[in-house]
Structure formats: C-alpha cells, structure tokens
Amino acid sequence: MDEDLKTLKQWVEESSRIVFFGGAGVSTESGIPDFRSVDGLYNQQYDYPPETIISRSFFNRYPEEFYRFYRDKLLLSGVKPSRAHIALAKMERAGKLTAVVTQNIDGLHQDAGSKNVFELHGSTRRNYCMKCRRFFTDDDIRGMPLVPHCPCGGLIKPDVVLYEESLDDEVIEGSIRAIRSADMLIVGGTSLVVYPAAGLIRYFRGKHLVIINKTETPYSEEADLAIYGSVGEALEYAASGLTEEA
Ligand code: ZN
C-alpha cells in the first residue's frame, strides 16, 4: 500500500487535468450511509424497500411516505466533508484537478470548496416547485411541513434523480467532456456497478487510471493502479505536497 500511495502522489504531481469520479465511499467517511453496503440503507426496515420509496411513481402516489423517508435518511444535517472531499478541493485549487463527477447527492464536495462538480444523481441541496420551477434550499425544506409546497401551491420535489427518472443530459455531457480531456482519472469509493459509472469511465483516454476502493471492482484489473483502502487516506496523502494557487 505504501508504494502504491507514493505512486499515486507522484502521478498527481505530474498531472494537470485530473478528474475524480466518486461514489458512496467518499461520503461514508463523513458518516453518510451507503445505500448498497451491507449495513447501508437497503437493509433497514421500512414499509417499502428504499429503492421503491425513492422512485418517481412512489413520489407521485405517496408523497408523505416519500418525504418521511427522505427527511429521515437523505436530508442530512450537520455532516462535514471528509478527508477525500477536502483533498479534492485542494487539488482543484492547486490547478491539478479539473472536475469532480459524483454519484452522491449530499453537496459535500461544494462544502469542501470544490467548484466544478458534476452531480449525476442531483443534490438534496436543491429542490424545486413542480408548478412554477421556483427553487428552494435544503434549509427551506427543513422549515416546511412534511410534504413541502411552494407559495404558489405547487408540490416541491427534491432535485434528485429518482428511480425511473433519467439523468440530466447537460450533467452527462459535462462529465464526458471532462473525462475525455483528463490526463488522469481517479475513481474512488464506488464499486462501478451503478449506471452510468461504468459507461462514463470508458471515455477516458489519458495516461493513468487509478481505482481506490475497499474492495475489488470490475475495472480494478485494467487500472494502472488499484489501491484497496480508504479513499480519504489515499487522497489526503496524494494532495499533501501540493501548493495552492493564490
Ligand atoms: Zn411554485
């Protein structure tokens, strides 16, 4: 592991167009549960399975049940960026990293200071009125009744991509552009089995593909470097020598 970390650090220092592609593992280090891990949300008890509750048809039919789950499990308060979030923001400020592409919806990359973030599955920080398209923050939602409504009377929906919904074209296109022009792609904290992760990393044409995950992924073998461990520890070490631009 030590040799691998040194290699990662050296590559980060040599690169100038790094893209980070991240999944739940980046935020579990902030204490946010991973939907798909053994002790994650999927194994908790609800009247319906979480993947049913977080679907568009369920939201339309049972907004109360949806919002009960959403407020309880997804609209988290007081969560702080992890070492991974902080290291990535530092890489961006140092002129090394051009974009973060994330499957997470918690807004923690922006909290850490990252500017160019592509949120494939949307964000709990944004919510919009389905009637007049007015936007509301997560704090606005916290201050509203269980099922939040806009002053215009419209139902408010989190700007999160639910099951049965398609991803935003602009977010996908931006992610592809960033990955295609990257000289190094670091994939961290994702098992790479969730759509569209696997498809997106196929656009990478750069020098170094690095995968950091606790367990093996379908791409670990074709990676130039596969690190098995904490994504926060690896990124913190990799960014430790960087000087930030004024
Ligand atoms: Zn409205």
CSV table of N, CA and C in Angstrom, one decimal, residues 112-213:
chain,number,residue,atom,x,y,z
A,112,ALA,N,-16.8,21.5,0.8
A,112,ALA,CA,-15.3,21.4,0.9
A,112,ALA,C,-14.6,22.5,0.1
A,113,GLY,N,-15.3,23.1,-0.9
A,113,GLY,CA,-14.7,24.1,-1.7
A,113,GLY,C,-14.6,23.8,-3.1
A,114,SER,N,-15.0,22.6,-3.6
A,114,SER,CA,-14.9,22.2,-5.0
A,114,SER,C,-15.8,23.1,-5.8
A,115,LYS,N,-15.4,23.5,-7.0
A,115,LYS,CA,-16.2,24.4,-7.8
A,115,LYS,C,-16.8,23.7,-9.0
A,116,ASN,N,-16.0,22.8,-9.6
A,116,ASN,CA,-16.6,22.2,-10.8
A,116,ASN,C,-17.0,20.8,-10.5
A,117,VAL,N,-18.3,20.6,-10.2
A,117,VAL,CA,-18.8,19.3,-9.7
A,117,VAL,C,-20.0,18.9,-10.6
A,118,PHE,N,-19.9,17.7,-11.1
A,118,PHE,CA,-21.0,17.2,-11.9
A,118,PHE,C,-21.7,16.2,-11.0
A,119,GLU,N,-23.0,16.5,-10.7
A,119,GLU,CA,-23.7,15.6,-9.8
A,119,GLU,C,-24.7,14.8,-10.6
A,120,LEU,N,-24.2,13.6,-10.9
A,120,LEU,CA,-25.0,12.7,-11.8
A,120,LEU,C,-26.4,12.4,-11.3
A,121,HIS,N,-26.6,12.3,-9.9
A,121,HIS,CA,-27.9,12.0,-9.4
A,121,HIS,C,-28.5,13.2,-8.7
A,122,GLY,N,-28.1,14.4,-9.0
A,122,GLY,CA,-28.7,15.6,-8.4
A,122,GLY,C,-28.2,15.9,-7.0
A,123,SER,N,-28.9,16.7,-6.3
A,123,SER,CA,-28.5,17.1,-5.0
A,123,SER,C,-29.7,17.4,-4.1
A,124,THR,N,-29.5,17.0,-2.8
A,124,THR,CA,-30.6,17.3,-1.8
A,124,THR,C,-30.5,18.8,-1.5
A,125,ARG,N,-29.5,19.5,-1.9
A,125,ARG,CA,-29.4,21.0,-1.6
A,125,ARG,C,-30.3,21.8,-2.5
A,126,ARG,N,-30.8,21.2,-3.6
A,126,ARG,CA,-31.7,21.9,-4.4
A,126,ARG,C,-33.1,21.2,-4.5
A,127,ASN,N,-34.1,22.0,-4.5
A,127,ASN,CA,-35.5,21.5,-4.5
A,127,ASN,C,-36.3,22.5,-5.4
A,128,TYR,N,-37.2,22.0,-6.1
A,128,TYR,CA,-37.9,22.9,-7.0
A,128,TYR,C,-39.4,22.6,-7.0
A,129,CYS,N,-40.2,23.7,-7.2
A,129,CYS,CA,-41.6,23.7,-7.3
A,129,CYS,C,-42.0,23.0,-8.7
A,130,MET,N,-42.8,22.0,-8.7
A,130,MET,CA,-43.1,21.3,-9.9
A,130,MET,C,-44.1,22.1,-10.8
A,131,LYS,N,-44.6,23.2,-10.2
A,131,LYS,CA,-45.6,24.0,-11.0
A,131,LYS,C,-44.9,25.3,-11.6
A,132,CYS,N,-44.2,26.0,-10.7
A,132,CYS,CA,-43.6,27.3,-11.2
A,132,CYS,C,-42.1,27.3,-11.3
A,133,ARG,N,-41.4,26.1,-11.0
A,133,ARG,CA,-40.0,25.9,-11.1
A,133,ARG,C,-39.2,26.8,-10.1
A,134,ARG,N,-39.8,27.4,-9.1
A,134,ARG,CA,-39.0,28.2,-8.2
A,134,ARG,C,-38.1,27.2,-7.3
A,135,PHE,N,-36.9,27.6,-7.0
A,135,PHE,CA,-36.0,26.7,-6.3
A,135,PHE,C,-36.0,27.0,-4.8
A,136,PHE,N,-35.8,26.0,-4.0
A,136,PHE,CA,-35.7,26.1,-2.6
A,136,PHE,C,-34.5,25.3,-2.1
A,137,THR,N,-33.8,25.8,-1.0
A,137,THR,CA,-32.7,25.2,-0.4
A,137,THR,C,-33.1,24.0,0.5
A,138,ASP,N,-32.1,23.2,0.9
A,138,ASP,CA,-32.4,22.2,1.9
A,138,ASP,C,-32.9,22.7,3.2
A,139,ASP,N,-32.4,23.9,3.6
A,139,ASP,CA,-32.9,24.5,4.8
A,139,ASP,C,-34.3,25.0,4.7
A,140,ASP,N,-34.7,25.5,3.5
A,140,ASP,CA,-36.1,25.9,3.3
A,140,ASP,C,-37.0,24.7,3.5
A,141,ILE,N,-36.6,23.5,3.0
A,141,ILE,CA,-37.4,22.3,3.1
A,141,ILE,C,-37.5,21.9,4.6
A,142,ARG,N,-36.4,22.0,5.3
A,142,ARG,CA,-36.4,21.6,6.7
A,142,ARG,C,-37.5,22.5,7.5
A,143,GLY,N,-37.6,23.7,7.0
A,143,GLY,CA,-38.6,24.6,7.8
A,143,GLY,C,-40.0,24.5,7.3
A,144,MET,N,-40.3,23.5,6.4
A,144,MET,CA,-41.7,23.4,5.9
A,144,MET,C,-42.3,22.2,6.4
A,145,PRO,N,-43.7,22.1,6.2
A,145,PRO,CA,-44.4,20.9,6.7
A,145,PRO,C,-43.8,19.6,6.0
A,146,LEU,N,-44.2,18.5,6.5
A,146,LEU,CA,-43.7,17.2,6.0
A,146,LEU,C,-43.6,17.1,4.4
A,147,VAL,N,-44.8,17.4,3.8
A,147,VAL,CA,-44.8,17.4,2.3
A,147,VAL,C,-44.8,18.9,1.9
A,148,PRO,N,-43.6,19.4,1.5
A,148,PRO,CA,-43.5,20.9,1.3
A,148,PRO,C,-44.1,21.4,0.0
A,149,HIS,N,-44.8,22.5,0.1
A,149,HIS,CA,-45.4,23.1,-1.0
A,149,HIS,C,-44.9,24.6,-1.2
A,150,CYS,N,-44.9,25.0,-2.4
A,150,CYS,CA,-44.5,26.4,-2.8
A,150,CYS,C,-45.6,27.3,-2.5
A,151,PRO,N,-45.3,28.6,-2.2
A,151,PRO,CA,-46.4,29.6,-2.0
A,151,PRO,C,-47.4,29.6,-3.1
A,152,CYS,N,-47.0,29.2,-4.4
A,152,CYS,CA,-47.9,29.1,-5.5
A,152,CYS,C,-48.9,27.9,-5.4
A,153,GLY,N,-48.6,27.0,-4.5
A,153,GLY,CA,-49.5,25.9,-4.3
A,153,GLY,C,-48.9,24.6,-4.9
A,154,GLY,N,-47.9,24.7,-5.7
A,154,GLY,CA,-47.3,23.5,-6.3
A,154,GLY,C,-46.5,22.7,-5.3
A,155,LEU,N,-46.4,21.4,-5.6
A,155,LEU,CA,-45.7,20.4,-4.8
A,155,LEU,C,-44.2,20.6,-5.1
A,156,ILE,N,-43.4,20.6,-4.0
A,156,ILE,CA,-41.9,20.7,-4.2
A,156,ILE,C,-41.3,19.3,-4.3
A,157,LYS,N,-40.4,19.2,-5.2
A,157,LYS,CA,-39.6,17.9,-5.4
A,157,LYS,C,-38.1,18.2,-5.3
A,158,PRO,N,-37.5,17.3,-4.5
A,158,PRO,CA,-36.0,17.4,-4.5
A,158,PRO,C,-35.4,17.3,-5.9
A,159,ASP,N,-34.3,18.0,-6.1
A,159,ASP,CA,-33.7,17.9,-7.4
A,159,ASP,C,-32.7,16.8,-7.4
A,160,VAL,N,-33.3,15.6,-7.1
A,160,VAL,CA,-32.5,14.4,-7.0
A,160,VAL,C,-33.1,13.4,-8.1
A,161,VAL,N,-32.2,12.7,-8.8
A,161,VAL,CA,-32.7,11.8,-9.8
A,161,VAL,C,-33.3,10.5,-9.1
A,162,LEU,N,-34.6,10.4,-9.2
A,162,LEU,CA,-35.2,9.2,-8.6
A,162,LEU,C,-35.1,8.0,-9.5
A,163,TYR,N,-35.4,6.8,-9.0
A,163,TYR,CA,-35.5,5.7,-9.8
A,163,TYR,C,-36.7,5.9,-10.8
A,164,GLU,N,-36.5,5.4,-12.0
A,164,GLU,CA,-37.5,5.7,-13.1
A,164,GLU,C,-37.3,7.0,-13.8
A,165,GLU,N,-36.4,7.8,-13.3
A,165,GLU,CA,-36.1,9.1,-13.9
A,165,GLU,C,-34.8,9.0,-14.7
A,166,SER,N,-34.7,9.9,-15.7
A,166,SER,CA,-33.4,9.8,-16.5
A,166,SER,C,-32.5,10.9,-16.0
A,167,LEU,N,-31.2,10.7,-16.2
A,167,LEU,CA,-30.2,11.6,-15.8
A,167,LEU,C,-30.2,12.9,-16.6
A,168,ASP,N,-29.7,14.0,-16.1
A,168,ASP,CA,-29.7,15.2,-16.8
A,168,ASP,C,-28.7,15.2,-18.0
A,169,ASP,N,-29.1,15.5,-19.2
A,169,ASP,CA,-28.2,15.5,-20.3
A,169,ASP,C,-27.0,16.4,-20.2
A,170,GLU,N,-27.2,17.6,-19.6
A,170,GLU,CA,-26.1,18.5,-19.5
A,170,GLU,C,-25.0,18.0,-18.5
A,171,VAL,N,-25.5,17.4,-17.5
A,171,VAL,CA,-24.6,16.8,-16.5
A,171,VAL,C,-23.8,15.7,-17.1
A,172,ILE,N,-24.5,14.8,-17.9
A,172,ILE,CA,-23.8,13.7,-18.5
A,172,ILE,C,-22.8,14.2,-19.5
A,173,GLU,N,-23.2,15.2,-20.3
A,173,GLU,CA,-22.3,15.7,-21.4
A,173,GLU,C,-21.1,16.4,-20.7
A,174,GLY,N,-21.3,17.2,-19.7
A,174,GLY,CA,-20.2,17.8,-19.0
A,174,GLY,C,-19.2,16.8,-18.4
A,175,SER,N,-19.8,15.7,-17.9
A,175,SER,CA,-18.9,14.7,-17.3
A,175,SER,C,-18.1,14.0,-18.4
A,176,ILE,N,-18.7,13.7,-19.5
A,176,ILE,CA,-18.0,13.1,-20.6
A,176,ILE,C,-16.9,14.0,-21.1
A,177,ARG,N,-17.2,15.3,-21.3
A,177,ARG,CA,-16.2,16.2,-21.7
A,177,ARG,C,-15.0,16.2,-20.8
A,178,ALA,N,-15.2,16.3,-19.5
A,178,ALA,CA,-14.2,16.4,-18.5
A,178,ALA,C,-13.3,15.1,-18.5
A,179,ILE,N,-14.0,14.0,-18.6
A,179,ILE,CA,-13.3,12.7,-18.5
A,179,ILE,C,-12.5,12.5,-19.8
A,180,ARG,N,-13.0,12.9,-20.9
A,180,ARG,CA,-12.4,12.7,-22.2
A,180,ARG,C,-11.1,13.5,-22.3
A,181,SER,N,-11.1,14.7,-21.6
A,181,SER,CA,-9.9,15.5,-21.7
A,181,SER,C,-8.9,15.4,-20.5
A,182,ALA,N,-9.2,14.4,-19.7
A,182,ALA,CA,-8.4,14.3,-18.5
A,182,ALA,C,-7.1,13.6,-18.8
A,183,ASP,N,-6.0,13.9,-18.1
A,183,ASP,CA,-4.8,13.2,-18.2
A,183,ASP,C,-4.7,12.1,-17.2
A,184,MET,N,-5.5,12.2,-16.1
A,184,MET,CA,-5.5,11.2,-15.1
A,184,MET,C,-7.0,11.0,-14.6
A,185,LEU,N,-7.4,9.8,-14.4
A,185,LEU,CA,-8.8,9.6,-13.9
A,185,LEU,C,-8.6,8.8,-12.6
A,186,ILE,N,-9.1,9.4,-11.5
A,186,ILE,CA,-9.1,8.7,-10.2
A,186,ILE,C,-10.5,8.3,-9.9
A,187,VAL,N,-10.8,7.0,-9.8
A,187,VAL,CA,-12.1,6.5,-9.4
A,187,VAL,C,-12.1,6.1,-8.0
A,188,GLY,N,-13.0,6.6,-7.2
A,188,GLY,CA,-12.9,6.3,-5.7
A,188,GLY,C,-14.2,6.1,-5.1
A,189,GLY,N,-14.2,5.1,-4.2
A,189,GLY,CA,-15.4,4.9,-3.4
A,189,GLY,C,-16.6,4.4,-4.1
A,190,THR,N,-16.4,3.8,-5.2
A,190,THR,CA,-17.5,3.2,-6.0
A,190,THR,C,-17.2,1.8,-6.5
A,191,SER,N,-18.2,0.9,-6.5
A,191,SER,CA,-17.9,-0.4,-7.0
A,191,SER,C,-18.1,-0.4,-8.5
A,192,LEU,N,-18.4,0.7,-9.1
A,192,LEU,CA,-18.5,0.8,-10.5
A,192,LEU,C,-19.6,-0.1,-11.2
A,193,VAL,N,-20.6,-0.5,-10.4
A,193,VAL,CA,-21.6,-1.3,-11.0
A,193,VAL,C,-22.9,-0.5,-11.2
A,194,VAL,N,-22.9,0.7,-10.6
A,194,VAL,CA,-24.2,1.5,-10.8
A,194,VAL,C,-24.1,2.3,-12.1
A,195,TYR,N,-25.2,2.3,-12.8
A,195,TYR,CA,-25.3,3.1,-14.0
A,195,TYR,C,-25.2,4.5,-13.6
A,196,PRO,N,-24.6,5.4,-14.4
A,196,PRO,CA,-23.8,5.1,-15.6
A,196,PRO,C,-22.3,5.1,-15.4
A,197,ALA,N,-21.9,4.7,-14.2
A,197,ALA,CA,-20.5,4.8,-13.9
A,197,ALA,C,-19.6,4.1,-14.9
A,198,ALA,N,-19.9,2.9,-15.1
A,198,ALA,CA,-19.0,2.0,-16.0
A,198,ALA,C,-18.9,2.6,-17.4
A,199,GLY,N,-20.0,3.1,-17.9
A,199,GLY,CA,-20.1,3.7,-19.3
A,199,GLY,C,-19.2,4.9,-19.3
A,200,LEU,N,-19.3,5.8,-18.3
A,200,LEU,CA,-18.6,7.0,-18.3
A,200,LEU,C,-17.1,6.9,-18.3
A,201,ILE,N,-16.5,5.9,-17.5
A,201,ILE,CA,-15.1,5.9,-17.5
A,201,ILE,C,-14.5,5.3,-18.8
A,202,ARG,N,-15.3,4.7,-19.6
A,202,ARG,CA,-14.9,4.3,-20.9
A,202,ARG,C,-14.4,5.4,-21.8
A,203,TYR,N,-14.8,6.7,-21.5
A,203,TYR,CA,-14.4,7.8,-22.3
A,203,TYR,C,-13.0,8.3,-22.0
A,204,PHE,N,-12.4,7.7,-20.9
A,204,PHE,CA,-11.1,8.2,-20.5
A,204,PHE,C,-10.0,7.8,-21.6
A,205,ARG,N,-9.2,8.7,-22.0
A,205,ARG,CA,-8.1,8.4,-22.9
A,205,ARG,C,-6.7,8.9,-22.4
A,206,GLY,N,-6.7,9.2,-21.2
A,206,GLY,CA,-5.4,9.8,-20.6
A,206,GLY,C,-4.4,8.7,-20.2
A,207,LYS,N,-3.5,9.2,-19.3
A,207,LYS,CA,-2.3,8.3,-19.0
A,207,LYS,C,-2.6,7.3,-17.9
A,208,HIS,N,-3.2,7.8,-16.8
A,208,HIS,CA,-3.2,7.0,-15.6
A,208,HIS,C,-4.7,6.8,-15.1
A,209,LEU,N,-5.1,5.6,-15.1
A,209,LEU,CA,-6.4,5.2,-14.5
A,209,LEU,C,-6.1,4.6,-13.1
A,210,VAL,N,-6.6,5.3,-12.1
A,210,VAL,CA,-6.4,4.8,-10.7
A,210,VAL,C,-7.8,4.5,-10.1
A,211,ILE,N,-7.9,3.4,-9.4
A,211,ILE,CA,-9.1,3.0,-8.7
A,211,ILE,C,-8.8,2.8,-7.3
A,212,ILE,N,-9.5,3.5,-6.4
A,212,ILE,CA,-9.3,3.4,-5.0
A,212,ILE,C,-10.6,2.9,-4.4
A,213,ASN,N,-10.6,1.8,-3.9
A,213,ASN,CA,-11.9,1.2,-3.3
A,213,ASN,C,-11.5,0.2,-2.2
